[in-house]
PDB file of C-alpha atoms in Angstrom:
ATOM      1  CA  UNK W 125      14.104  -2.300  -3.545  1.00  0.00           C
ATOM      2  CA  UNK W 126      12.168   0.944  -3.696  1.00  0.00           C
ATOM      3  CA  UNK W 127      14.840   3.534  -3.384  1.00  0.00           C
ATOM      4  CA  UNK W 128      17.751   2.834  -1.069  1.00  0.00           C
ATOM      5  CA  UNK W 129      16.935   0.338   1.662  1.00  0.00           C
ATOM      6  CA  UNK W 130      18.104   1.989   4.845  1.00  0.00           C
ATOM      7  CA  UNK W 131      18.991  -0.159   7.824  1.00  0.00           C
ATOM      8  CA  UNK W 132      18.149   1.963  10.876  1.00  0.00           C
ATOM      9  CA  UNK W 133      20.236   1.331  13.944  1.00  0.00           C
ATOM     10  CA  UNK W 134      18.071  -0.574  16.416  1.00  0.00           C
ATOM     11  CA  UNK W 135      17.414   0.935  19.800  1.00  0.00           C
ATOM     12  CA  UNK W 136      18.937  -0.836  22.790  1.00  0.00           C
ATOM     13  CA  UNK W 137      15.566  -2.334  23.597  1.00  0.00           C
ATOM     14  CA  UNK W 138      15.305  -3.904  20.149  1.00  0.00           C
ATOM     15  CA  UNK W 139      12.463  -1.514  19.363  1.00  0.00           C
ATOM     16  CA  UNK W 140      12.546   1.384  16.901  1.00  0.00           C
ATOM     17  CA  UNK W 141      12.134   5.026  17.717  1.00  0.00           C
ATOM     18  CA  UNK W 142       9.334   6.870  15.967  1.00  0.00           C
ATOM     19  CA  UNK W 143      11.910   8.536  13.745  1.00  0.00           C
ATOM     20  CA  UNK W 144      13.645   5.261  12.808  1.00  0.00           C
ATOM     21  CA  UNK W 145      10.319   3.648  12.006  1.00  0.00           C
ATOM     22  CA  UNK W 146       9.105   6.494   9.801  1.00  0.00           C
ATOM     23  CA  UNK W 147      12.457   6.597   7.996  1.00  0.00           C
ATOM     24  CA  UNK W 148      12.225   2.863   7.300  1.00  0.00           C
ATOM     25  CA  UNK W 149       8.692   3.187   5.923  1.00  0.00           C
ATOM     26  CA  UNK W 150       9.761   6.098   3.742  1.00  0.00           C
ATOM     27  CA  UNK W 151      12.378   3.888   2.040  1.00  0.00           C
ATOM     28  CA  UNK W 152       9.581   1.525   0.988  1.00  0.00           C
ATOM     29  CA  UNK W 153       7.226   4.380   0.109  1.00  0.00           C
ATOM     30  CA  UNK W 154       9.291   7.300  -1.220  1.00  0.00           C
ATOM     31  CA  UNK W 155       7.601  10.671  -1.238  1.00  0.00           C
ATOM     32  CA  UNK W 156       5.714  11.609  -4.369  1.00  0.00           C
ATOM     33  CA  UNK W 157       4.519  15.035  -5.615  1.00  0.00           C
ATOM     34  CA  UNK W 158       0.942  15.847  -4.662  1.00  0.00           C
ATOM     35  CA  UNK W 159       0.745  12.859  -2.333  1.00  0.00           C
ATOM     36  CA  UNK W 160      -0.852  13.106   1.096  1.00  0.00           C
ATOM     37  CA  UNK W 161       1.475  14.313   3.882  1.00  0.00           C
ATOM     38  CA  UNK W 162       3.639  11.369   4.925  1.00  0.00           C
ATOM     39  CA  UNK W 163       3.619  12.499   8.560  1.00  0.00           C
ATOM     40  CA  UNK W 164      -0.138  12.846   8.682  1.00  0.00           C
ATOM     41  CA  UNK W 165      -0.644  13.317  12.421  1.00  0.00           C
ATOM     42  CA  UNK W 166       1.988  13.727  15.105  1.00  0.00           C
ATOM     43  CA  UNK W 167       1.906  14.208  18.880  1.00  0.00           C
ATOM     44  CA  UNK W 168       1.804  17.828  19.923  1.00  0.00           C
ATOM     45  CA  UNK W 169       2.867  17.729  23.531  1.00  0.00           C
ATOM     46  CA  UNK W 170       5.917  19.760  24.422  1.00  0.00           C
ATOM     47  CA  UNK W 171       8.419  17.060  25.317  1.00  0.00           C
ATOM     48  CA  UNK W 172       7.739  14.736  22.396  1.00  0.00           C
ATOM     49  CA  UNK W 173      10.937  13.845  20.522  1.00  0.00           C
ATOM     50  CA  UNK W 174      10.601  11.348  17.645  1.00  0.00           C
ATOM     51  CA  UNK W 175      14.317  10.533  17.851  1.00  0.00           C
ATOM     52  CA  UNK W 176      13.971   9.169  21.390  1.00  0.00           C
ATOM     53  CA  UNK W 177      10.316   8.085  21.637  1.00  0.00           C
ATOM     54  CA  UNK W 178      10.167   4.301  21.271  1.00  0.00           C
ATOM     55  CA  UNK W 179       7.448   2.573  19.279  1.00  0.00           C
ATOM     56  CA  UNK W 180       6.220  -0.724  20.696  1.00  0.00           C
ATOM     57  CA  UNK W 181       3.218  -1.192  18.405  1.00  0.00           C
ATOM     58  CA  UNK W 182       2.319  -0.417  14.789  1.00  0.00           C
ATOM     59  CA  UNK W 183      -1.199  -0.593  13.348  1.00  0.00           C
ATOM     60  CA  UNK W 184      -1.510  -1.011   9.574  1.00  0.00           C
ATOM     61  CA  UNK W 185      -4.741  -0.405   7.688  1.00  0.00           C
ATOM     62  CA  UNK W 186      -5.995   0.758   4.312  1.00  0.00           C
ATOM     63  CA  UNK W 187      -8.378   3.238   5.972  1.00  0.00           C
ATOM     64  CA  UNK W 188      -9.251   4.456   9.486  1.00  0.00           C
ATOM     65  CA  UNK W 189     -11.735   2.030  11.050  1.00  0.00           C
ATOM     66  CA  UNK W 190     -13.148   1.036  14.425  1.00  0.00           C
ATOM     67  CA  UNK W 191     -10.334  -1.482  14.739  1.00  0.00           C
ATOM     68  CA  UNK W 192      -7.736   1.219  14.163  1.00  0.00           C
ATOM     69  CA  UNK W 193      -9.195   3.589  16.745  1.00  0.00           C
ATOM     70  CA  UNK W 194      -9.693   0.763  19.219  1.00  0.00           C
ATOM     71  CA  UNK W 195      -6.139  -0.446  18.704  1.00  0.00           C
ATOM     72  CA  UNK W 196      -4.687   2.941  19.563  1.00  0.00           C
ATOM     73  CA  UNK W 197      -6.690   3.085  22.784  1.00  0.00           C
ATOM     74  CA  UNK W 198      -5.583  -0.257  24.195  1.00  0.00           C
ATOM     75  CA  UNK W 199      -3.405  -0.139  27.295  1.00  0.00           C
ATOM     76  CA  UNK W 200       0.240  -0.152  26.190  1.00  0.00           C
ATOM     77  CA  UNK W 201       3.578   1.167  27.373  1.00  0.00           C
ATOM     78  CA  UNK W 202       4.042   3.632  24.511  1.00  0.00           C
ATOM     79  CA  UNK W 203       1.636   5.378  22.117  1.00  0.00           C
ATOM     80  CA  UNK W 204       1.334   3.437  18.848  1.00  0.00           C
ATOM     81  CA  UNK W 205       2.173   4.424  15.309  1.00  0.00           C
ATOM     82  CA  UNK W 206      -0.540   3.997  12.660  1.00  0.00           C
ATOM     83  CA  UNK W 207      -0.067   3.611   8.912  1.00  0.00           C
ATOM     84  CA  UNK W 208      -3.012   4.445   6.622  1.00  0.00           C
ATOM     85  CA  UNK W 209      -3.164   4.214   2.842  1.00  0.00           C
ATOM     86  CA  UNK W 210      -6.312   6.319   2.510  1.00  0.00           C
ATOM     87  CA  UNK W 211      -6.440   8.597   5.571  1.00  0.00           C
ATOM     88  CA  UNK W 212      -8.976  11.081   4.231  1.00  0.00           C
ATOM     89  CA  UNK W 213     -11.725  10.403   6.789  1.00  0.00           C
ATOM     90  CA  UNK W 214      -9.448  10.136   9.806  1.00  0.00           C
ATOM     91  CA  UNK W 215     -11.098  11.425  12.983  1.00  0.00           C
ATOM     92  CA  UNK W 216      -8.094  12.615  14.964  1.00  0.00           C
ATOM     93  CA  UNK W 217     -10.174  13.093  18.096  1.00  0.00           C
ATOM     94  CA  UNK W 218     -10.683   9.312  18.330  1.00  0.00           C
ATOM     95  CA  UNK W 219      -6.976   8.515  18.383  1.00  0.00           C
ATOM     96  CA  UNK W 220      -5.287   7.767  21.679  1.00  0.00           C
ATOM     97  CA  UNK W 221      -3.173  10.529  23.167  1.00  0.00           C
ATOM     98  CA  UNK W 222       0.305  10.605  21.618  1.00  0.00           C
ATOM     99  CA  UNK W 223      -0.520   8.522  18.539  1.00  0.00           C
ATOM    100  CA  UNK W 224       1.526   9.104  15.385  1.00  0.00           C
ATOM    101  CA  UNK W 225      -0.094   8.555  11.972  1.00  0.00           C
ATOM    102  CA  UNK W 226       1.889   8.198   8.754  1.00  0.00           C
ATOM    103  CA  UNK W 227       0.289   7.850   5.357  1.00  0.00           C
ATOM    104  CA  UNK W 228       1.041   7.177   1.711  1.00  0.00           C
ATOM    105  CA  UNK W 229      -1.530   7.194  -1.058  1.00  0.00           C
ATOM    106  CA  UNK W 230       0.186   7.697  -4.429  1.00  0.00           C
ATOM    107  CA  UNK W 231       3.431   5.899  -3.570  1.00  0.00           C
ATOM    108  CA  UNK W 232       1.563   2.987  -1.968  1.00  0.00           C
ATOM    109  CA  UNK W 233      -0.514   2.578  -5.130  1.00  0.00           C
ATOM    110  CA  UNK W 234       2.611   2.832  -7.244  1.00  0.00           C
ATOM    111  CA  UNK W 235       4.857   0.387  -5.375  1.00  0.00           C
ATOM    112  CA  UNK W 236       2.699  -1.915  -3.237  1.00  0.00           C
ATOM    113  CA  UNK W 237      -0.440  -2.694  -5.231  1.00  0.00           C
ATOM    114  CA  UNK W 238      -0.691  -3.697  -8.892  1.00  0.00           C
ATOM    115  CA  UNK W 239       1.668  -1.070 -10.240  1.00  0.00           C
ATOM    116  CA  UNK W 240       5.441  -0.888 -10.385  1.00  0.00           C
ATOM    117  CA  UNK W 241       5.613  -3.593  -7.734  1.00  0.00           C
ATOM    118  CA  UNK W 242       8.963  -5.338  -8.103  1.00  0.00           C
ATOM    119  CA  UNK W 243       8.436  -7.469  -4.996  1.00  0.00           C
ATOM    120  CA  UNK W 244       5.221  -8.898  -6.426  1.00  0.00           C
ATOM    121  CA  UNK W 245       6.844  -9.333  -9.840  1.00  0.00           C
ATOM    122  CA  UNK W 246       9.572 -11.466  -8.292  1.00  0.00           C
ATOM    123  CA  UNK W 247       7.042 -13.601  -6.448  1.00  0.00           C
ATOM    124  CA  UNK W 248       5.172 -14.233  -9.693  1.00  0.00           C
ATOM    125  CA  UNK W 249       8.337 -15.457 -11.386  1.00  0.00           C
ATOM    126  CA  UNK W 250       9.436 -12.345 -13.289  1.00  0.00           C
ATOM    127  CA  UNK W 251      13.087 -11.373 -13.352  1.00  0.00           C
ATOM    128  CA  UNK W 252      12.670  -7.836 -12.032  1.00  0.00           C
ATOM    129  CA  UNK W 253      16.077  -6.723 -13.359  1.00  0.00           C
ATOM    130  CA  UNK W 254      14.991  -7.577 -16.888  1.00  0.00           C
ATOM    131  CA  UNK W 255      11.554  -5.984 -16.608  1.00  0.00           C
ATOM    132  CA  UNK W 256      10.331  -2.805 -18.236  1.00  0.00           C
ATOM    133  CA  UNK W 257       8.643   0.035 -16.370  1.00  0.00           C
ATOM    134  CA  UNK W 258       5.458   1.576 -17.756  1.00  0.00           C
ATOM    135  CA  UNK W 259       5.755   5.220 -16.783  1.00  0.00           C
ATOM    136  CA  UNK W 260       3.625   8.339 -17.225  1.00  0.00           C
ATOM    137  CA  UNK W 261      -0.025   8.755 -16.332  1.00  0.00           C
ATOM    138  CA  UNK W 262      -2.622  11.540 -16.094  1.00  0.00           C
ATOM    139  CA  UNK W 263      -0.201  14.304 -16.977  1.00  0.00           C
ATOM    140  CA  UNK W 264       2.545  13.105 -14.629  1.00  0.00           C
ATOM    141  CA  UNK W 265       5.472  11.833 -16.738  1.00  0.00           C
ATOM    142  CA  UNK W 266       7.272  10.494 -13.658  1.00  0.00           C
ATOM    143  CA  UNK W 267       4.439   8.339 -12.343  1.00  0.00           C
ATOM    144  CA  UNK W 268       5.141   4.623 -12.700  1.00  0.00           C
ATOM    145  CA  UNK W 269       1.950   2.658 -13.268  1.00  0.00           C
ATOM    146  CA  UNK W 270       3.182  -0.793 -14.127  1.00  0.00           C
ATOM    147  CA  UNK W 271       5.851  -3.360 -14.774  1.00  0.00           C
ATOM    148  CA  UNK W 272       6.100  -5.712 -17.762  1.00  0.00           C
ATOM    149  CA  UNK W 273       8.342  -8.752 -17.763  1.00  0.00           C
ATOM    150  CA  UNK W 274       9.022 -12.057 -19.392  1.00  0.00           C
ATOM    151  CA  UNK W 275       8.148 -15.427 -17.859  1.00  0.00           C
ATOM    152  CA  UNK W 276       8.173 -19.033 -18.938  1.00  0.00           C
ATOM    153  CA  UNK W 277       4.961 -20.273 -17.400  1.00  0.00           C
ATOM    154  CA  UNK W 278       1.391 -21.362 -17.997  1.00  0.00           C
ATOM    155  CA  UNK W 279      -2.010 -19.946 -17.166  1.00  0.00           C
ATOM    156  CA  UNK W 280      -2.432 -22.556 -14.440  1.00  0.00           C
ATOM    157  CA  UNK W 281       0.921 -21.884 -12.782  1.00  0.00           C
ATOM    158  CA  UNK W 282       0.485 -18.112 -12.832  1.00  0.00           C
ATOM    159  CA  UNK W 283      -3.062 -18.119 -11.514  1.00  0.00           C
ATOM    160  CA  UNK W 284      -1.909 -20.437  -8.711  1.00  0.00           C
ATOM    161  CA  UNK W 285       0.803 -17.913  -7.782  1.00  0.00           C
ATOM    162  CA  UNK W 286      -1.720 -15.065  -7.936  1.00  0.00           C
ATOM    163  CA  UNK W 287      -4.158 -16.947  -5.724  1.00  0.00           C
ATOM    164  CA  UNK W 288      -1.373 -17.629  -3.213  1.00  0.00           C
ATOM    165  CA  UNK W 289      -0.482 -13.931  -3.042  1.00  0.00           C
ATOM    166  CA  UNK W 290      -3.988 -12.452  -3.004  1.00  0.00           C
ATOM    167  CA  UNK W 291      -6.293 -15.238  -1.870  1.00  0.00           C
ATOM    168  CA  UNK W 292      -8.891 -14.488  -4.522  1.00  0.00           C
ATOM    169  CA  UNK W 293      -9.790 -12.185  -7.391  1.00  0.00           C
ATOM    170  CA  UNK W 294     -12.904 -10.414  -8.612  1.00  0.00           C
ATOM    171  CA  UNK W 295     -12.995 -11.718 -12.171  1.00  0.00           C
ATOM    172  CA  UNK W 296     -10.958 -13.180 -15.018  1.00  0.00           C
ATOM    173  CA  UNK W 297     -11.351 -12.737 -18.776  1.00  0.00           C
ATOM    174  CA  UNK W 298      -9.936 -14.420 -21.843  1.00  0.00           C
ATOM    175  CA  UNK W 299      -9.429 -17.890 -20.396  1.00  0.00           C
ATOM    176  CA  UNK W 300     -11.176 -20.709 -18.561  1.00  0.00           C
ATOM    177  CA  UNK W 301     -10.233 -23.844 -16.607  1.00  0.00           C
ATOM    178  CA  UNK W 302      -9.641 -25.602 -19.911  1.00  0.00           C
ATOM    179  CA  UNK W 303      -6.720 -23.238 -20.609  1.00  0.00           C
ATOM    180  CA  UNK W 304      -4.728 -24.429 -17.574  1.00  0.00           C
ATOM    181  CA  UNK W 305      -1.773 -25.548 -19.710  1.00  0.00           C
ATOM    182  CA  UNK W 306      -1.800 -22.580 -22.109  1.00  0.00           C
ATOM    183  CA  UNK W 307       1.638 -20.905 -22.246  1.00  0.00           C
ATOM    184  CA  UNK W 308       2.274 -17.379 -20.944  1.00  0.00           C
ATOM    185  CA  UNK W 309       5.407 -15.512 -22.039  1.00  0.00           C
ATOM    186  CA  UNK W 310       4.697 -11.993 -20.740  1.00  0.00           C
ATOM    187  CA  UNK W 311       3.112 -10.682 -17.526  1.00  0.00           C
ATOM    188  CA  UNK W 312       2.014  -7.071 -17.048  1.00  0.00           C
ATOM    189  CA  UNK W 313       1.261  -5.831 -13.522  1.00  0.00           C
ATOM    190  CA  UNK W 314      -0.681  -2.627 -14.091  1.00  0.00           C
ATOM    191  CA  UNK W 315      -2.335   0.021 -11.946  1.00  0.00           C
ATOM    192  CA  UNK W 316      -4.418   1.339 -14.857  1.00  0.00           C
ATOM    193  CA  UNK W 317      -6.644  -0.445 -17.341  1.00  0.00           C
ATOM    194  CA  UNK W 318      -7.712   1.469 -20.411  1.00  0.00           C
ATOM    195  CA  UNK W 319      -7.139   0.858 -24.103  1.00  0.00           C
ATOM    196  CA  UNK W 320      -4.049   3.078 -24.028  1.00  0.00           C
ATOM    197  CA  UNK W 321      -2.399   1.068 -21.231  1.00  0.00           C
ATOM    198  CA  UNK W 322      -3.212  -2.217 -22.968  1.00  0.00           C
ATOM    199  CA  UNK W 323      -1.483  -0.995 -26.121  1.00  0.00           C
ATOM    200  CA  UNK W 324       1.507   0.293 -24.159  1.00  0.00           C
ATOM    201  CA  UNK W 325       1.985  -3.175 -22.663  1.00  0.00           C
ATOM    202  CA  UNK W 326       1.907  -4.798 -26.106  1.00  0.00           C
ATOM    203  CA  UNK W 327       4.257  -2.193 -27.582  1.00  0.00           C
ATOM    204  CA  UNK W 328       6.696  -2.730 -24.710  1.00  0.00           C
ATOM    205  CA  UNK W 329       6.650  -6.505 -25.149  1.00  0.00           C
ATOM    206  CA  UNK W 330       7.105  -6.235 -28.922  1.00  0.00           C
ATOM    207  CA  UNK W 331      10.008  -3.798 -28.552  1.00  0.00           C
ATOM    208  CA  UNK W 332      11.785  -6.357 -26.362  1.00  0.00           C
ATOM    209  CA  UNK W 333      10.939  -9.168 -28.831  1.00  0.00           C
ATOM    210  CA  UNK W 334       8.921 -10.975 -26.175  1.00  0.00           C
ATOM    211  CA  UNK W 335       6.040 -11.167 -28.660  1.00  0.00           C
ATOM    212  CA  UNK W 336       6.243 -11.138 -32.452  1.00  0.00           C
ATOM    213  CA  UNK W 337       4.072  -8.089 -33.184  1.00  0.00           C
ATOM    214  CA  UNK W 338       2.190  -5.546 -31.004  1.00  0.00           C
ATOM    215  CA  UNK W 339      -1.136  -7.084 -31.972  1.00  0.00           C
ATOM    216  CA  UNK W 340      -0.202 -10.534 -30.638  1.00  0.00           C
ATOM    217  CA  UNK W 341      -1.512 -10.758 -27.073  1.00  0.00           C
ATOM    218  CA  UNK W 342      -2.256 -14.469 -26.936  1.00  0.00           C
ATOM    219  CA  UNK W 343       0.623 -15.202 -24.550  1.00  0.00           C
ATOM    220  CA  UNK W 344       0.254 -12.077 -22.411  1.00  0.00           C
ATOM    221  CA  UNK W 345      -1.375 -12.019 -18.961  1.00  0.00           C
ATOM    222  CA  UNK W 346      -2.544  -8.612 -17.674  1.00  0.00           C
ATOM    223  CA  UNK W 347      -2.884  -8.380 -13.874  1.00  0.00           C
ATOM    224  CA  UNK W 348      -4.729  -5.325 -12.589  1.00  0.00           C
ATOM    225  CA  UNK W 349      -7.076  -4.114  -9.883  1.00  0.00           C
ATOM    226  CA  UNK W 350     -10.459  -2.894 -11.029  1.00  0.00           C
ATOM    227  CA  UNK W 351     -12.056  -4.082 -14.272  1.00  0.00           C
ATOM    228  CA  UNK W 352     -12.643  -1.270 -16.778  1.00  0.00           C
ATOM    229  CA  UNK W 353     -14.836  -1.751 -19.834  1.00  0.00           C
ATOM    230  CA  UNK W 354     -12.527   0.110 -22.283  1.00  0.00           C
ATOM    231  CA  UNK W 355      -9.542  -1.890 -21.076  1.00  0.00           C
ATOM    232  CA  UNK W 356     -11.393  -5.189 -21.246  1.00  0.00           C
ATOM    233  CA  UNK W 357     -12.619  -4.517 -24.764  1.00  0.00           C
ATOM    234  CA  UNK W 358      -9.105  -3.656 -25.946  1.00  0.00           C
ATOM    235  CA  UNK W 359      -7.584  -6.683 -24.210  1.00  0.00           C
ATOM    236  CA  UNK W 360     -10.129  -9.121 -25.620  1.00  0.00           C
ATOM    237  CA  UNK W 361      -9.533  -7.837 -29.165  1.00  0.00           C
ATOM    238  CA  UNK W 362      -5.829  -8.613 -28.764  1.00  0.00           C
ATOM    239  CA  UNK W 363      -6.350 -12.019 -27.137  1.00  0.00           C
ATOM    240  CA  UNK W 364      -4.844 -10.961 -23.798  1.00  0.00           C
ATOM    241  CA  UNK W 365      -5.723 -12.940 -20.677  1.00  0.00           C
ATOM    242  CA  UNK W 366      -6.824 -10.654 -17.829  1.00  0.00           C
ATOM    243  CA  UNK W 367      -7.030 -11.104 -14.048  1.00  0.00           C
ATOM    244  CA  UNK W 368      -8.866  -8.310 -12.180  1.00  0.00           C
ATOM    245  CA  UNK W 369      -8.177  -8.547  -8.456  1.00  0.00           C
ATOM    246  CA  UNK W 370     -10.433  -5.759  -7.242  1.00  0.00           C
ATOM    247  CA  UNK W 371      -9.192  -2.500  -5.767  1.00  0.00           C
ATOM    248  CA  UNK W 372      -9.407  -3.521  -2.126  1.00  0.00           C
ATOM    249  CA  UNK W 373      -7.715  -6.896  -2.648  1.00  0.00           C
ATOM    250  CA  UNK W 374      -4.732  -5.201  -4.282  1.00  0.00           C
ATOM    251  CA  UNK W 375      -4.443  -2.682  -1.432  1.00  0.00           C
ATOM    252  CA  UNK W 376      -4.541  -5.359   1.252  1.00  0.00           C
ATOM    253  CA  UNK W 377      -1.561  -7.094  -0.368  1.00  0.00           C
ATOM    254  CA  UNK W 378       0.430  -3.923   0.323  1.00  0.00           C
ATOM    255  CA  UNK W 379      -0.609  -3.908   3.981  1.00  0.00           C
ATOM    256  CA  UNK W 380       0.517  -7.529   4.380  1.00  0.00           C
ATOM    257  CA  UNK W 381       3.820  -6.738   2.698  1.00  0.00           C
ATOM    258  CA  UNK W 382       4.495  -3.809   5.035  1.00  0.00           C
ATOM    259  CA  UNK W 383       3.673  -6.008   8.029  1.00  0.00           C
ATOM    260  CA  UNK W 384       6.124  -8.649   6.850  1.00  0.00           C
ATOM    261  CA  UNK W 385       8.946  -6.146   6.342  1.00  0.00           C
ATOM    262  CA  UNK W 386       8.384  -4.551   9.752  1.00  0.00           C
ATOM    263  CA  UNK W 387       8.413  -7.914  11.544  1.00  0.00           C
ATOM    264  CA  UNK W 388      11.615  -8.870   9.761  1.00  0.00           C
ATOM    265  CA  UNK W 389      13.243  -5.580  10.717  1.00  0.00           C
ATOM    266  CA  UNK W 390      12.111  -5.493  14.363  1.00  0.00           C
ATOM    267  CA  UNK W 391      11.018  -8.925  15.660  1.00  0.00           C
ATOM    268  CA  UNK W 392       9.977  -7.471  19.030  1.00  0.00           C
ATOM    269  CA  UNK W 393       7.710  -4.864  17.482  1.00  0.00           C
ATOM    270  CA  UNK W 394       3.984  -5.628  17.754  1.00  0.00           C
ATOM    271  CA  UNK W 395       2.485  -5.294  14.261  1.00  0.00           C
ATOM    272  CA  UNK W 396      -1.314  -5.329  14.019  1.00  0.00           C
ATOM    273  CA  UNK W 397      -3.011  -5.578  10.621  1.00  0.00           C
ATOM    274  CA  UNK W 398      -6.577  -4.279  10.419  1.00  0.00           C
ATOM    275  CA  UNK W 399      -8.724  -5.491   7.525  1.00  0.00           C
ATOM    276  CA  UNK W 400     -12.067  -3.751   7.889  1.00  0.00           C
ATOM    277  CA  UNK W 401     -14.285  -1.779   5.580  1.00  0.00           C
ATOM    278  CA  UNK W 402     -14.307   1.860   6.561  1.00  0.00           C
ATOM    279  CA  UNK W 403     -17.558   3.100   8.046  1.00  0.00           C
ATOM    280  CA  UNK W 404     -17.848   6.797   7.369  1.00  0.00           C
ATOM    281  CA  UNK W 405     -19.600   8.578  10.225  1.00  0.00           C
ATOM    282  CA  UNK W 406     -20.588  12.265  10.368  1.00  0.00           C
ATOM    283  CA  UNK W 407     -17.780  14.375  11.771  1.00  0.00           C
ATOM    284  CA  UNK W 408     -18.412  16.496  14.873  1.00  0.00           C
ATOM    285  CA  UNK W 409     -18.814  20.253  14.479  1.00  0.00           C
ATOM    286  CA  UNK W 410     -15.661  22.243  13.848  1.00  0.00           C
ATOM    287  CA  UNK W 411     -15.694  23.659  17.368  1.00  0.00           C
ATOM    288  CA  UNK W 412     -15.657  20.193  18.932  1.00  0.00           C
ATOM    289  CA  UNK W 413     -12.785  19.128  16.674  1.00  0.00           C
ATOM    290  CA  UNK W 414     -10.809  22.220  17.698  1.00  0.00           C
ATOM    291  CA  UNK W 415     -11.329  21.378  21.374  1.00  0.00           C
ATOM    292  CA  UNK W 416     -10.160  17.825  20.782  1.00  0.00           C
ATOM    293  CA  UNK W 417      -7.017  19.067  19.059  1.00  0.00           C
ATOM    294  CA  UNK W 418      -6.357  21.460  21.936  1.00  0.00           C
ATOM    295  CA  UNK W 419      -6.618  18.578  24.402  1.00  0.00           C
ATOM    296  CA  UNK W 420      -4.089  16.694  22.276  1.00  0.00           C
ATOM    297  CA  UNK W 421      -1.583  19.532  22.684  1.00  0.00           C
ATOM    298  CA  UNK W 422      -1.692  19.380  26.490  1.00  0.00           C
ATOM    299  CA  UNK W 423       1.058  17.465  28.323  1.00  0.00           C
ATOM    300  CA  UNK W 424       0.090  14.078  29.769  1.00  0.00           C
ATOM    301  CA  UNK W 425      -0.908  14.127  33.449  1.00  0.00           C
ATOM    302  CA  UNK W 426       1.671  13.219  36.042  1.00  0.00           C
ATOM    303  CA  UNK W 427       1.242   9.802  37.610  1.00  0.00           C
ATOM    304  CA  UNK W 428      -1.510  10.094  40.166  1.00  0.00           C
ATOM    305  CA  UNK W 429      -2.551  13.464  38.778  1.00  0.00           C
ATOM    306  CA  UNK W 430      -5.424  14.517  36.556  1.00  0.00           C
ATOM    307  CA  UNK W 431      -5.617  15.704  32.985  1.00  0.00           C
ATOM    308  CA  UNK W 432      -6.491  19.372  32.542  1.00  0.00           C
ATOM    309  CA  UNK W 433      -9.772  19.696  30.654  1.00  0.00           C
ATOM    310  CA  UNK W 434     -10.443  22.246  27.960  1.00  0.00           C
ATOM    311  CA  UNK W 435     -13.447  24.274  29.026  1.00  0.00           C
ATOM    312  CA  UNK W 436     -15.901  25.596  26.500  1.00  0.00           C
ATOM    313  CA  UNK W 437     -16.637  29.311  26.930  1.00  0.00           C
TER     314      UNK W 437
END
């Protein structure tokens, strides 16, 4: 769906290796220029081999939180793998020994929120093969920021589908409960909301003859994350109906989608979803962080033995 769906060979135990799991995630979230490192944190002990190390548990979260750190430190047979969308405040010293962290920021926004999200488009009733991609943003001509497609639906039907997928939204504009039966012919799922993007959606729909002229937005529904005043003003002038989910709500859809795909791929894999607001705490001094990283590089203690401690000079 997003690139070539690879089908990694399952391990004999029915559990993936670290390498198989990261390869599978990379097919859903292909690498993008200037994105965060996909392999954000990896075990450093000498005998670690991602091709043979089994993963029994995955933790999925938008950001590093208490629940993420606590989940890595629970007693388990193998160190877990963590996925983070926004890993910027990760405190590596709080991760359990041997934890792997993978991350995707740009690609996650592009494919698994309100952007070029073909899975979501299909669930909302769009024929993804007949959709148009809105591409190019902030100087990056390759960046896909949205998908526009035709539907035969109503405001009531579409908002019911949206509520089923996301649970709630922040705000809506351009319609009320009285417009339940109003027809909708075009849906735009967009990861940007300024006057330029609004016009690009209308131009795309007019080019495909889904609307009569680019100024006719009365049967267009624009689904996005955060409300932006310039975008709202442009949309209201054109008669477009707008649903603003909120940034966090859109991101959490992507976490749920990843969880679903992982459970389908490996039914025996434990998949934990963490939905917490990140609490940013002051980081320890650089020297303490260096000591923590040095401890991470030490081999695990033999059974019945003791872990060697890093001594401060």
